[in-house]
Structures are given as structure tokens and as C-alpha cells.
PDB file of N, CA and C in Angstrom:
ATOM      1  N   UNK A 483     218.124 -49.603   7.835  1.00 64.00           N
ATOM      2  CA  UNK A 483     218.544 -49.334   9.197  1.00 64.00           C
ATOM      3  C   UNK A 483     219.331 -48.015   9.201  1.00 64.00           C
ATOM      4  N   UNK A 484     218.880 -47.099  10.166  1.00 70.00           N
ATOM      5  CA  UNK A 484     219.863 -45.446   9.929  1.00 70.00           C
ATOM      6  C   UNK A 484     221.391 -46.232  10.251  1.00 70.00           C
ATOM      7  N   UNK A 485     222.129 -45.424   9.885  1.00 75.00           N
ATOM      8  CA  UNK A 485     223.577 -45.488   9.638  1.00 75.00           C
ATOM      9  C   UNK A 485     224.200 -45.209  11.460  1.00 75.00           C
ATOM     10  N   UNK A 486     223.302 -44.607  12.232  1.00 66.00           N
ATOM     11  CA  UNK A 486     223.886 -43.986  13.586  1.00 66.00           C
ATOM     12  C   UNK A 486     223.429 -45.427  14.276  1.00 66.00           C
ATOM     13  N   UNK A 487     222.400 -46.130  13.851  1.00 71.00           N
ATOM     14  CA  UNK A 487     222.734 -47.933  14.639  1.00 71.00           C
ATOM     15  C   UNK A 487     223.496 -48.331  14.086  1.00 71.00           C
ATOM     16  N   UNK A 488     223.959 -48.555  13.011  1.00 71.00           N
ATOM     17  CA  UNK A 488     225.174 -49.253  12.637  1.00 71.00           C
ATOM     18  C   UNK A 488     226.432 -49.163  13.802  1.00 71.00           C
ATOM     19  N   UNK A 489     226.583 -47.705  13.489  1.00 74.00           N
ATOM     20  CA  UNK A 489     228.156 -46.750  13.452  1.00 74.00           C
ATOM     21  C   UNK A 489     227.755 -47.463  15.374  1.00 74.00           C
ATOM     22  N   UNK A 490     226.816 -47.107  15.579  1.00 68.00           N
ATOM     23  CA  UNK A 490     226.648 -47.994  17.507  1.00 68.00           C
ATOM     24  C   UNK A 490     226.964 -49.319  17.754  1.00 68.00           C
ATOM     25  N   UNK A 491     226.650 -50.203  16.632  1.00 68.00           N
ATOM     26  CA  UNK A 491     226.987 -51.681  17.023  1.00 68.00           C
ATOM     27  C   UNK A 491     228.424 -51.731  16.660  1.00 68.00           C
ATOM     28  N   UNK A 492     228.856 -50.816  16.026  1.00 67.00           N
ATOM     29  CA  UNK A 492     230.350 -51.249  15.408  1.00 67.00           C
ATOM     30  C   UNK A 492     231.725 -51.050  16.841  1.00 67.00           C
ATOM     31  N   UNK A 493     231.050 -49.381  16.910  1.00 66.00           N
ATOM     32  CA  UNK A 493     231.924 -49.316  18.201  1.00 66.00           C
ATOM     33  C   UNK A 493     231.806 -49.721  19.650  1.00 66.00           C
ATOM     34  N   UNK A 494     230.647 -50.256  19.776  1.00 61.00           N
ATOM     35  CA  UNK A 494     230.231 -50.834  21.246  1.00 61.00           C
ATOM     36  C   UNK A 494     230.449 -52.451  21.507  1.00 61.00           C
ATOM     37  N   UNK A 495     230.876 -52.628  20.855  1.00 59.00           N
ATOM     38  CA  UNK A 495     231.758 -54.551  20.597  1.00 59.00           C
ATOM     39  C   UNK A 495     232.494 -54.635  21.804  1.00 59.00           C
ATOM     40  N   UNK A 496     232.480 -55.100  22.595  1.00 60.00           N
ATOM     41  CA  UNK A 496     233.280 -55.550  23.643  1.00 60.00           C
ATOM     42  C   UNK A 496     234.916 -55.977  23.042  1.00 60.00           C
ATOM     43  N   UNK A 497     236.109 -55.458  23.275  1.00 63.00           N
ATOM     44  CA  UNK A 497     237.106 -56.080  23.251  1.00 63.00           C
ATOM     45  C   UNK A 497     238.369 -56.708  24.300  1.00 63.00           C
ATOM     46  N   UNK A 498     237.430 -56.558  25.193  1.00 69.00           N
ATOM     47  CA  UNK A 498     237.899 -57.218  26.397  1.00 69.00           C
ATOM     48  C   UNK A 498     238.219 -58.433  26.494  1.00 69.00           C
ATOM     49  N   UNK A 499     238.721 -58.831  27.744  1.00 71.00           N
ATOM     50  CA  UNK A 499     238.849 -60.050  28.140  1.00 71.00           C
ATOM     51  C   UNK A 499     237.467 -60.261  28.965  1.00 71.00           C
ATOM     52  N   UNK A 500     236.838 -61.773  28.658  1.00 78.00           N
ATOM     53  CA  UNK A 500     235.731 -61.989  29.380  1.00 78.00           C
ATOM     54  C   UNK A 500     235.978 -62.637  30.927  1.00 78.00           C
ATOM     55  N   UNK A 501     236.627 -61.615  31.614  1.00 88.00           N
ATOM     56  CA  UNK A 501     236.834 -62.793  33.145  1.00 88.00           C
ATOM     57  C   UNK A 501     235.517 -62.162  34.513  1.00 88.00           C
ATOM     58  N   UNK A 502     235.592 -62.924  35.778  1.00 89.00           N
ATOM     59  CA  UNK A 502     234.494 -62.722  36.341  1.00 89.00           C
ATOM     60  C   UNK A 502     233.260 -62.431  36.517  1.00 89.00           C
ATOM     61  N   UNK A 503     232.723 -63.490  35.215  1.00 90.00           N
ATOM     62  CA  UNK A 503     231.271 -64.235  34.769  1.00 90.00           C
ATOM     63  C   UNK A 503     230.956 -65.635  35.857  1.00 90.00           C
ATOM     64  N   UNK A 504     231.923 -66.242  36.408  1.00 93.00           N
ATOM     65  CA  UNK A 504     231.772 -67.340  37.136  1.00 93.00           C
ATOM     66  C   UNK A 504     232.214 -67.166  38.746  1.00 93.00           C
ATOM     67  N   UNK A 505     231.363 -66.297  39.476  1.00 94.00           N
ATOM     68  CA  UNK A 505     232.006 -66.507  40.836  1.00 94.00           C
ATOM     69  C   UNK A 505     232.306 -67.546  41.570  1.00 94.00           C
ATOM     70  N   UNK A 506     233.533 -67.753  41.964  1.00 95.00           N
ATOM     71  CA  UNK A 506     233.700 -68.749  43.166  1.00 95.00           C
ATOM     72  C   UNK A 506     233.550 -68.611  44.544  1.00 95.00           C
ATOM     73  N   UNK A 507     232.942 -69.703  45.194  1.00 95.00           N
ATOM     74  CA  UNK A 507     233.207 -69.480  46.443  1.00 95.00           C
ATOM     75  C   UNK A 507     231.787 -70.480  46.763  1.00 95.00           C
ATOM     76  N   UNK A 508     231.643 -70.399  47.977  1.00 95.00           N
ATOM     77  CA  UNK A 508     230.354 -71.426  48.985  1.00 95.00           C
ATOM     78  C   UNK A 508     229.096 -70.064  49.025  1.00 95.00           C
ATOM     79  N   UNK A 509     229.374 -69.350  48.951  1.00 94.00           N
ATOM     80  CA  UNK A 509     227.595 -68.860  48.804  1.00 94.00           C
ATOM     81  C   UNK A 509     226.660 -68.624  47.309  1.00 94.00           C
ATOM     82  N   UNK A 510     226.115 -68.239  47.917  1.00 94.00           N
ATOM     83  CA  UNK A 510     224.272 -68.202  47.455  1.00 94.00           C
ATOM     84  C   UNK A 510     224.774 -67.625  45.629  1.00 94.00           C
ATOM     85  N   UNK A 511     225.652 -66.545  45.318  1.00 94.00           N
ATOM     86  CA  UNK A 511     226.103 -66.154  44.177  1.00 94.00           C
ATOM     87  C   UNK A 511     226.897 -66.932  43.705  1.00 94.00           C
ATOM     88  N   UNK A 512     227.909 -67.871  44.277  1.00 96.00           N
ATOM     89  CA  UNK A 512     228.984 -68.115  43.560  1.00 96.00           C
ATOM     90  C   UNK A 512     228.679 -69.129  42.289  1.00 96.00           C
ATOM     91  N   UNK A 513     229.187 -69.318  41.405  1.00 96.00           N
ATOM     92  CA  UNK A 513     229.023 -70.104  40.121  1.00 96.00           C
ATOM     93  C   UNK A 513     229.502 -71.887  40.535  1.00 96.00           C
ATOM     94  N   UNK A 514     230.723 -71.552  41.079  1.00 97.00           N
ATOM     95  CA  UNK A 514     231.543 -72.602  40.919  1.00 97.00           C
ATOM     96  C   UNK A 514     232.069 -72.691  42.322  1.00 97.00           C
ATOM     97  N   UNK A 515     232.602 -73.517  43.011  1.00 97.00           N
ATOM     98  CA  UNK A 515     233.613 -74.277  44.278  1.00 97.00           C
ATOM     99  C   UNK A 515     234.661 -73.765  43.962  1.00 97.00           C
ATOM    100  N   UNK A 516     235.627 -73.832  45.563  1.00 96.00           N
ATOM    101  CA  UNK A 516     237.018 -73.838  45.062  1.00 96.00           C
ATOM    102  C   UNK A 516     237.719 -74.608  44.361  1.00 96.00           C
ATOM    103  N   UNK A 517     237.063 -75.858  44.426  1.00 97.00           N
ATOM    104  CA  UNK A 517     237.878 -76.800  43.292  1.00 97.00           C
ATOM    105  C   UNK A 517     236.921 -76.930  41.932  1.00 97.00           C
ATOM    106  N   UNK A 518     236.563 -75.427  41.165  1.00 97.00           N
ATOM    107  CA  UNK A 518     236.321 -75.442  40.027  1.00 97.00           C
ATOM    108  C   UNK A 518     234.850 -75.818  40.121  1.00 97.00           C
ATOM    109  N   UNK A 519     234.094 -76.850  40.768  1.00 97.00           N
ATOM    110  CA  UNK A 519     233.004 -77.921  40.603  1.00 97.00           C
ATOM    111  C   UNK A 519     232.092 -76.960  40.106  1.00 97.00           C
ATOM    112  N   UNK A 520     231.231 -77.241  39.306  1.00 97.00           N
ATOM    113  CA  UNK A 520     230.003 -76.303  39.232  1.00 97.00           C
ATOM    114  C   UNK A 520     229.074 -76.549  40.106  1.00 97.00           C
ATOM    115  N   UNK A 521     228.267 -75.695  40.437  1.00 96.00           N
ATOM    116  CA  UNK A 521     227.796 -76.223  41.614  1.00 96.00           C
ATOM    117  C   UNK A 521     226.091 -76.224  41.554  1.00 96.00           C
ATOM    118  N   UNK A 522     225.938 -78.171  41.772  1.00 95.00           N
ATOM    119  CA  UNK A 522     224.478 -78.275  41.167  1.00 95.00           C
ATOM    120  C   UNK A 522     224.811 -79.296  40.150  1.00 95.00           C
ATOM    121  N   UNK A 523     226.033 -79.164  39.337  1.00 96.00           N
ATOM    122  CA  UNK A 523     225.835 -79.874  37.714  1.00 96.00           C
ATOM    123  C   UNK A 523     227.128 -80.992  38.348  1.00 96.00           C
ATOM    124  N   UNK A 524     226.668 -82.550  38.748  1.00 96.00           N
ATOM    125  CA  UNK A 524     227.789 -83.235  38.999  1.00 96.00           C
ATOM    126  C   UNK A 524     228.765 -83.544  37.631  1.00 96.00           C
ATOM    127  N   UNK A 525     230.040 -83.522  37.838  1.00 95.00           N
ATOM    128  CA  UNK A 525     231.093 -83.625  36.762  1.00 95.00           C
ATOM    129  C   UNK A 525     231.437 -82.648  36.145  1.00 95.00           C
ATOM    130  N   UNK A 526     231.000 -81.490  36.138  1.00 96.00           N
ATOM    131  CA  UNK A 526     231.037 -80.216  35.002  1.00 96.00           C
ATOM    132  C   UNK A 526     232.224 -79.062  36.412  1.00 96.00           C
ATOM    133  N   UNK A 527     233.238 -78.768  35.489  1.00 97.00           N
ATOM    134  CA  UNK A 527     234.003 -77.936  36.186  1.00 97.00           C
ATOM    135  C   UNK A 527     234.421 -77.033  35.361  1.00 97.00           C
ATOM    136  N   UNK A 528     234.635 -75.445  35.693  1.00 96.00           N
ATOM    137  CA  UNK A 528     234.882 -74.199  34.721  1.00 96.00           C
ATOM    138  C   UNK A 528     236.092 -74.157  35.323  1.00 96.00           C
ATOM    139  N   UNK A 529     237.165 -74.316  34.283  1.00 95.00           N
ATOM    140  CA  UNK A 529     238.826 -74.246  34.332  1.00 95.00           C
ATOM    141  C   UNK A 529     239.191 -72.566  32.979  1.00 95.00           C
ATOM    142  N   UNK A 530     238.668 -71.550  33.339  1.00 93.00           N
ATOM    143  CA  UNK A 530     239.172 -70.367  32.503  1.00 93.00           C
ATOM    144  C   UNK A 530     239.367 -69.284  32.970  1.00 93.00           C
ATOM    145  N   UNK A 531     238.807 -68.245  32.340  1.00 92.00           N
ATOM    146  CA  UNK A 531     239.702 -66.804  32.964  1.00 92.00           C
ATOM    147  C   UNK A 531     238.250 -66.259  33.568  1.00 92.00           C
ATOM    148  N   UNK A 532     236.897 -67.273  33.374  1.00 93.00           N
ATOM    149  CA  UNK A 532     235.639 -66.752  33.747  1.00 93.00           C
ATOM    150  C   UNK A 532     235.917 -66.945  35.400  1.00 93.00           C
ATOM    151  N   UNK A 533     236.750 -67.763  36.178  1.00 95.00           N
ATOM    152  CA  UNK A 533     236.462 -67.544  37.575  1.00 95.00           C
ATOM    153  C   UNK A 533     237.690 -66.981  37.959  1.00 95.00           C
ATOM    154  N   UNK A 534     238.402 -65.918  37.490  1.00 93.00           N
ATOM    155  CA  UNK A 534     239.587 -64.819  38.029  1.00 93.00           C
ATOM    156  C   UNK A 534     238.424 -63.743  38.307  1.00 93.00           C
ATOM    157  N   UNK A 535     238.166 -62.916  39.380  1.00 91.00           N
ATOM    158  CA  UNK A 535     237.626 -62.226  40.183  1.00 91.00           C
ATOM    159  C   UNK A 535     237.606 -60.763  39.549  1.00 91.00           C
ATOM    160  N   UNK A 536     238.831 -60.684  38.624  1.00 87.00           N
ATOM    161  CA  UNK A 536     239.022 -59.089  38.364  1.00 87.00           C
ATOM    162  C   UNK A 536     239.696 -59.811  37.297  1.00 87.00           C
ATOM    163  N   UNK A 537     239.859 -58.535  36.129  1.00 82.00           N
ATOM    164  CA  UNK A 537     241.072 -58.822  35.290  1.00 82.00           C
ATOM    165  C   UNK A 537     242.131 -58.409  35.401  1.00 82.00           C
ATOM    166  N   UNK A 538     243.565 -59.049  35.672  1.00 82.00           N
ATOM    167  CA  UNK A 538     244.645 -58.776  35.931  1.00 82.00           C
ATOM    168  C   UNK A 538     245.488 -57.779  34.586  1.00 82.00           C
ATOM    169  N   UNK A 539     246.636 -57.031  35.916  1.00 80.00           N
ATOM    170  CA  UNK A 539     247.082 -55.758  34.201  1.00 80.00           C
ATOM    171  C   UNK A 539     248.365 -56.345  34.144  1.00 80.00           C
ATOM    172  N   UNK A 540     248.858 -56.407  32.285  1.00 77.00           N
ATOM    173  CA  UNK A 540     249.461 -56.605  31.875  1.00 77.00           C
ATOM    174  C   UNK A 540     248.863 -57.420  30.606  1.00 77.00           C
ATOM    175  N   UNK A 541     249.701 -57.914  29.884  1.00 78.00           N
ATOM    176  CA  UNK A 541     249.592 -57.924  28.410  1.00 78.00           C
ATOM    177  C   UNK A 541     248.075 -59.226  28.085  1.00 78.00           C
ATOM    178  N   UNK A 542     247.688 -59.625  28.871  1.00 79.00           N
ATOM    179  CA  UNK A 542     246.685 -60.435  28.850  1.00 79.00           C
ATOM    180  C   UNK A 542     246.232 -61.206  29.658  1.00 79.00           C
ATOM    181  N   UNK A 543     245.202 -62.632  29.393  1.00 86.00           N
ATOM    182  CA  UNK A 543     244.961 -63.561  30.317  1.00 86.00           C
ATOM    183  C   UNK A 543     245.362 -64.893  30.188  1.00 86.00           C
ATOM    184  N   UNK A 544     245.905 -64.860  29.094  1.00 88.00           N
ATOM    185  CA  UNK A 544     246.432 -66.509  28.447  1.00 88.00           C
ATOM    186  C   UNK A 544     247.589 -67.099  29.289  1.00 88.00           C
ATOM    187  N   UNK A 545     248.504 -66.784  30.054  1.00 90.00           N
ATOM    188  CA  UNK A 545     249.244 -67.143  30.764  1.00 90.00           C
ATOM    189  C   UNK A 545     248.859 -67.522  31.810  1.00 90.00           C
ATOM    190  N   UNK A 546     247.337 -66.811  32.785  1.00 91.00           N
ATOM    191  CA  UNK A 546     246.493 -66.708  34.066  1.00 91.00           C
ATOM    192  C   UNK A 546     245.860 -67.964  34.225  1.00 91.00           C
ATOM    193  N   UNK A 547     245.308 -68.107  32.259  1.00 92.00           N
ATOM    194  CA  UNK A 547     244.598 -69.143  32.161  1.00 92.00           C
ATOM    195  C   UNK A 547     245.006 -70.340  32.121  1.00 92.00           C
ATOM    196  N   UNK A 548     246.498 -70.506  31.396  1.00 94.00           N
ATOM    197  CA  UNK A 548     246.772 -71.917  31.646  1.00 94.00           C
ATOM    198  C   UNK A 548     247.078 -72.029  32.813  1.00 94.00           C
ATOM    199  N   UNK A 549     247.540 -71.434  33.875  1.00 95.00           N
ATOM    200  CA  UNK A 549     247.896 -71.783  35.009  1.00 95.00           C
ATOM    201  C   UNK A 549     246.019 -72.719  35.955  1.00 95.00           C
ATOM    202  N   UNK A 550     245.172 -71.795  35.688  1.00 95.00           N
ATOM    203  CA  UNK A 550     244.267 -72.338  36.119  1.00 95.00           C
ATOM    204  C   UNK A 550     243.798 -73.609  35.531  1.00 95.00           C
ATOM    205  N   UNK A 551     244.018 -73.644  34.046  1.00 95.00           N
ATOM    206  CA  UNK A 551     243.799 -74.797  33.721  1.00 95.00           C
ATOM    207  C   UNK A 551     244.829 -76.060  34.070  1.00 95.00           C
ATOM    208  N   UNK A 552     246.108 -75.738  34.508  1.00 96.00           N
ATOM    209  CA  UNK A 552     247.156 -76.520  35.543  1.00 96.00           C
ATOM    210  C   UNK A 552     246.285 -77.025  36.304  1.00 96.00           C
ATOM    211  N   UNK A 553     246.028 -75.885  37.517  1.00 96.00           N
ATOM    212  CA  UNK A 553     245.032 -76.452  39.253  1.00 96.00           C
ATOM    213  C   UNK A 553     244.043 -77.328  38.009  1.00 96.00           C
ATOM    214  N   UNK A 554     243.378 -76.801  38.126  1.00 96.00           N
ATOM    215  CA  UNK A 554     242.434 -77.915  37.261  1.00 96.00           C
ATOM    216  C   UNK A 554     242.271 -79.062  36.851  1.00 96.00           C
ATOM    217  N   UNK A 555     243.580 -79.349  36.649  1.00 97.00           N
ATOM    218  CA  UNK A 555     244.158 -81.106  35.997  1.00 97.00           C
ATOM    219  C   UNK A 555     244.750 -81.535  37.330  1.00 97.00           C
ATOM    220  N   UNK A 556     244.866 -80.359  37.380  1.00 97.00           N
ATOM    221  CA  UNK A 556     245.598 -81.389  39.556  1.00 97.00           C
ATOM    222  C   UNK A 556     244.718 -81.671  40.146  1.00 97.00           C
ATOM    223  N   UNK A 557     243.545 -80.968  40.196  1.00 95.00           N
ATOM    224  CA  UNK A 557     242.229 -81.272  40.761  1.00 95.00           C
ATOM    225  C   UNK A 557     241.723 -82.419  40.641  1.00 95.00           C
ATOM    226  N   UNK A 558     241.561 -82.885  39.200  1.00 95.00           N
ATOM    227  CA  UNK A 558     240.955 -83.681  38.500  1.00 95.00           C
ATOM    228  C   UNK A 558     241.742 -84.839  38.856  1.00 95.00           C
ATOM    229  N   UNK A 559     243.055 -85.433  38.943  1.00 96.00           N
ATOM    230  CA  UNK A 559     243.778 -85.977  38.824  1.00 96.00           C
ATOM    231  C   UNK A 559     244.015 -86.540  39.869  1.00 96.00           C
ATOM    232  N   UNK A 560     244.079 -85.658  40.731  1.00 88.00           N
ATOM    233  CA  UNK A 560     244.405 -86.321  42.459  1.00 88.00           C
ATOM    234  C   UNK A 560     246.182 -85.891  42.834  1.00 88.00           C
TER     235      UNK A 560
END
């Protein structure tokens, strides 16, 4: 394999945060409901940083995320 695909897969690695893969909302695009539900798959709900809309600035998403995973258990819970 030439060395210039390598030196390409090495630096093109995503090191991001993976958020807004799961749209929410009631239309035709959205992934998921406001209350998480997937929509289509009964019982299956996405509680992560995939349905935050944008990625928020500052030092990460792990704080964003447990909070959503909070609503989430409140959801679930009643």
C-alpha cells in the first residue's frame, strides 16, 4: 500500500465528539421523539450526545450526556 494512503488514514480519523446523528423531533427526518422513543422501533430509546443538535463549546460532552441520560430515566420512570 503507498505510504501517502497510510499517512491519509492516519490523519483523517475523526476526533470529535459524535453528536447530531439522531434527529429529534415529529417529522419525516427526525430519528427519535421528544421523549427519546425511536420512532418505528417500540421500546428502544436513544439517551446520548447523538440527539444534541450541535456540539456544545467547552471542555466536552460527558456532563451534556449524563444530564440527558437523567431526562431519560425520568422518562422511563414516570
Amino acid at each position: 500500500m503507498p505510504s501517502f494512503v497510510l499517512t491519509h488514514r492516519i490523519v483523517s480519523a475523526s476526533f470529535g465528539h459524535a453528536v447530531g446523528t439522531c434527529k429529534m423531533g415529529l417529522d419525516k427526518l427526525a430519528v427519535v421523539d421528544p421523549e427519546l422513543r425511536v420512532h418505528g422501533i417500540l421500546g428502544l430509546r436513544v439517551a446520548d450526545a447523538s440527539v444534541m443538535p450541535q456540539i456544545i463549546t467547552g471542555p466536552g460532552t460527558n456532563a451534556s450526556t449524563h444530564m440527558i441520560a437523567g431526562c431519560a430515566a425520568k422518562l422511563i420512570l414516570g
